[in-house]
Amino acid sequence: MAKFKQLYVCTACGATSPKWVGQCPDCHAWNTLTEEIVTATKANPRLGGYAAAAGSTVTHLAEVALTEQIRTKTHLPELDRVLGGGLVSGSVTLIGGDPGIGKSTLLLQAICKLSLGNKVLYITGEESLQQVSLRAHRLELPTEHVASLAETQVERIIEIAKQQAPKIMVVDSIQTIYTELLQSAPGSVSQVRESAALLVAFAKQTGTAIFLVGHVTKEGNLAGPRVLEHMVDCVLYFEGQNDSRYRIIRAIKNRFGAVNELGIFAMTDKGLKEISNPSAIFLSRYEQPVSGSIVMATWEGSRPMLVEIQALVNESHVGNPRRVTVGLEQNRLAMLLAVLQRHGGVATYDQDVFVNVVGGMRIMEPAADLAVALAVLSSLRNKPIPEDLIVFGEIGLAGEIRPVQSGQERLKEAAKHGFKKAIIPKANAPKGIIASLEVITVQSLNDALQNF
Ligand code: TYD
Ligand code: MG
């Protein structure tokens, strides 16, 4: 008789606990433990890892044959760019994103185009084959060579994949896939982890490149399994603003390339189209520069983002002038105004100051200090800031400009978006030249004001 074992699994990190607790003992997230029933009916063939599947003899690294990894182009240059120049055989790529963002559409477009030169297999666990086929026809994609399968049991998927021997395989989505080794419901952490592990092992053994689709939770994590991120070679996020037709795809992890590349698409009635010149899409551009508005490069979680900060400085008619912030910390503004007065000679004691982060963003990092200070000054003096200027940097109480994390990535993002000039902390000075970006480094608030 199968032995039932009850376990509580953290949906954020996959840690297990024999008892329910409010806080995950591993990642300290609150209320993430969910109950799962584990029955070990068979020995788990996966134990032993993925890379080990190929054979286990000790070899000196220098003797390992260096075959140039051949990359298959997906015929979607923006996707190739985030993958680091194309798809590596035997690699597993996880594509995450909100429901309806276009993950299935993107992979369908990619797989149909790939099918013209490669053997492919499209596995759908969410949509029926009719739905997939209908969409492919509507998007006028070549479907003659796309082998497809509606299946959710991972053992059968692997069995069929072994017969078909595709070079590229898509599994949409990993949350619907289950293994018969476990009795918990599809989508639960242990199911997702075990199924993914079997698929990863299959990819490594056969050299099949696999795309996995993964859903994202309310908190913005790849649903449940952060554990998946450790297993796969590439993690891509597909994201977009609610009201915008633009979609960004970016790498969070890439074993075969850099992670600071991003690919940009627009969702049209004929599927996803690539945007080759994306610099102007997320920032409002004015007919001519306006005063009080500046663009900063902020760091969101693990990624850079360009946002516009606006300030309005207006003569105050109340005894206690107003300091209002939207999307920023109010005390920080009061502090910055004090530093501006003390170390920059810019007095605002008789002015109301309003600062707003455009687009409903919230910026909690001090890297916004320099942008806020310059926006305030620009509004106060009614002097517009050039549109192609990007800034970031923390301001200390002594008027010094302090470095912020990931300066290099922020600059690259700005350069990618077409900015020409940057004012940044001296300690964040880039090591090399960043294409088409003139970088001015500043050490103190006074330096910054002089350069402005
Ligand atoms: P889909 O790829 O099904 O999203 P996901 O797999 O990430 O859940 O994308 C569906 C959305 O994209 C849907 O809201 C409609 C929109 N869409 C278009 O606007 N144009 C199109 O040509 C297609 C195929 C989808
Ligand atoms: Mg889908």
PDB file of N, CA and C and ligand atoms in Angstrom, residues 98-105 135 138-139 267-271, ligand 1:
ATOM      1  N   ASP A  98       2.513  37.333 -17.119  1.00  0.00           N
ATOM      2  CA  ASP A  98       1.111  37.346 -16.709  1.00  0.00           C
ATOM      3  C   ASP A  98       0.258  36.605 -17.735  1.00  0.00           C
ATOM      4  N   PRO A  99      -0.912  36.103 -17.298  1.00  0.00           N
ATOM      5  CA  PRO A  99      -1.815  35.481 -18.266  1.00  0.00           C
ATOM      6  C   PRO A  99      -2.231  36.500 -19.334  1.00  0.00           C
ATOM      7  N   GLY A 100      -2.287  36.063 -20.572  1.00  0.00           N
ATOM      8  CA  GLY A 100      -2.750  36.932 -21.644  1.00  0.00           C
ATOM      9  C   GLY A 100      -1.718  37.896 -22.166  1.00  0.00           C
ATOM     10  N   ILE A 101      -0.492  37.777 -21.701  1.00  0.00           N
ATOM     11  CA  ILE A 101       0.525  38.729 -22.135  1.00  0.00           C
ATOM     12  C   ILE A 101       1.022  38.370 -23.537  1.00  0.00           C
ATOM     13  N   GLY A 102       0.919  37.098 -23.901  1.00  0.00           N
ATOM     14  CA  GLY A 102       1.327  36.700 -25.248  1.00  0.00           C
ATOM     15  C   GLY A 102       2.377  35.606 -25.296  1.00  0.00           C
ATOM     16  N   LYS A 103       2.527  34.865 -24.208  1.00  0.00           N
ATOM     17  CA  LYS A 103       3.546  33.813 -24.175  1.00  0.00           C
ATOM     18  C   LYS A 103       3.255  32.738 -25.227  1.00  0.00           C
ATOM     19  N   SER A 104       1.996  32.288 -25.266  1.00  0.00           N
ATOM     20  CA  SER A 104       1.652  31.240 -26.223  1.00  0.00           C
ATOM     21  C   SER A 104       1.809  31.748 -27.652  1.00  0.00           C
ATOM     22  N   THR A 105       1.405  32.993 -27.860  1.00  0.00           N
ATOM     23  CA  THR A 105       1.517  33.571 -29.197  1.00  0.00           C
ATOM     24  C   THR A 105       2.971  33.632 -29.641  1.00  0.00           C
ATOM     25  N   ARG A 135      -5.350  29.638 -34.211  1.00  0.00           N
ATOM     26  CA  ARG A 135      -4.533  30.833 -34.014  1.00  0.00           C
ATOM     27  C   ARG A 135      -3.401  30.882 -35.048  1.00  0.00           C
ATOM     28  N   ARG A 138      -4.799  31.992 -38.277  1.00  0.00           N
ATOM     29  CA  ARG A 138      -5.155  33.408 -38.272  1.00  0.00           C
ATOM     30  C   ARG A 138      -3.904  34.272 -38.398  1.00  0.00           C
ATOM     31  N   LEU A 139      -2.825  33.808 -37.795  1.00  0.00           N
ATOM     32  CA  LEU A 139      -1.582  34.574 -37.859  1.00  0.00           C
ATOM     33  C   LEU A 139      -0.796  34.276 -39.140  1.00  0.00           C
ATOM     34  N   MET A 267       1.992  43.888 -29.695  1.00  0.00           N
ATOM     35  CA  MET A 267       0.919  42.931 -29.967  1.00  0.00           C
ATOM     36  C   MET A 267      -0.031  43.572 -30.973  1.00  0.00           C
ATOM     37  N   THR A 268      -0.164  42.959 -32.113  1.00  0.00           N
ATOM     38  CA  THR A 268      -1.065  43.490 -33.136  1.00  0.00           C
ATOM     39  C   THR A 268      -2.129  42.439 -33.428  1.00  0.00           C
ATOM     40  N   ASP A 269      -3.034  42.756 -34.358  1.00  0.00           N
ATOM     41  CA  ASP A 269      -4.057  41.759 -34.684  1.00  0.00           C
ATOM     42  C   ASP A 269      -3.470  40.603 -35.490  1.00  0.00           C
ATOM     43  N   LYS A 270      -2.235  40.737 -35.909  1.00  0.00           N
ATOM     44  CA  LYS A 270      -1.552  39.634 -36.604  1.00  0.00           C
ATOM     45  C   LYS A 270      -0.421  39.091 -35.742  1.00  0.00           C
ATOM     46  N   GLY A 271      -0.647  39.059 -34.436  1.00  0.00           N
ATOM     47  CA  GLY A 271       0.354  38.494 -33.534  1.00  0.00           C
ATOM     48  C   GLY A 271       1.403  39.515 -33.126  1.00  0.00           C
TER      49      GLY A 271
HETATM   50  P1  TYD B   1      -1.607  34.475 -25.330  1.00  0.00           P
HETATM   51  O1  TYD B   1      -0.423  34.203 -26.172  1.00  0.00           O
HETATM   52  O2  TYD B   1      -2.708  33.494 -25.344  1.00  0.00           O
HETATM   53  O3  TYD B   1      -1.180  34.773 -23.835  1.00  0.00           O
HETATM   54  P2  TYD B   1      -0.555  33.822 -22.731  1.00  0.00           P
HETATM   55  O4  TYD B   1      -0.208  32.528 -23.369  1.00  0.00           O
HETATM   56  O5  TYD B   1       0.618  34.598 -22.245  1.00  0.00           O
HETATM   57  O6  TYD B   1      -1.586  33.692 -21.673  1.00  0.00           O
HETATM   58  O7  TYD B   1      -2.092  35.918 -25.741  1.00  0.00           O
HETATM   59  C1  TYD B   1      -3.408  36.222 -25.770  1.00  0.00           C
HETATM   60  C2  TYD B   1      -3.625  37.697 -25.817  1.00  0.00           C
HETATM   61  O8  TYD B   1      -3.027  38.318 -26.919  1.00  0.00           O
HETATM   62  C3  TYD B   1      -5.097  37.892 -25.931  1.00  0.00           C
HETATM   63  O9  TYD B   1      -5.510  38.773 -24.894  1.00  0.00           O
HETATM   64  C4  TYD B   1      -5.312  38.480 -27.270  1.00  0.00           C
HETATM   65  C5  TYD B   1      -3.980  38.989 -27.691  1.00  0.00           C
HETATM   66  N1  TYD B   1      -3.711  38.757 -29.123  1.00  0.00           N
HETATM   67  C6  TYD B   1      -3.750  39.800 -30.002  1.00  0.00           C
HETATM   68  O10 TYD B   1      -4.025  40.940 -29.640  1.00  0.00           O
HETATM   69  N2  TYD B   1      -3.449  39.572 -31.332  1.00  0.00           N
HETATM   70  C7  TYD B   1      -3.161  38.327 -31.784  1.00  0.00           C
HETATM   71  O11 TYD B   1      -2.901  38.174 -33.013  1.00  0.00           O
HETATM   72  C8  TYD B   1      -3.128  37.262 -30.861  1.00  0.00           C
HETATM   73  C9  TYD B   1      -2.796  35.867 -31.307  1.00  0.00           C
HETATM   74  C10 TYD B   1      -3.398  37.505 -29.537  1.00  0.00           C
END
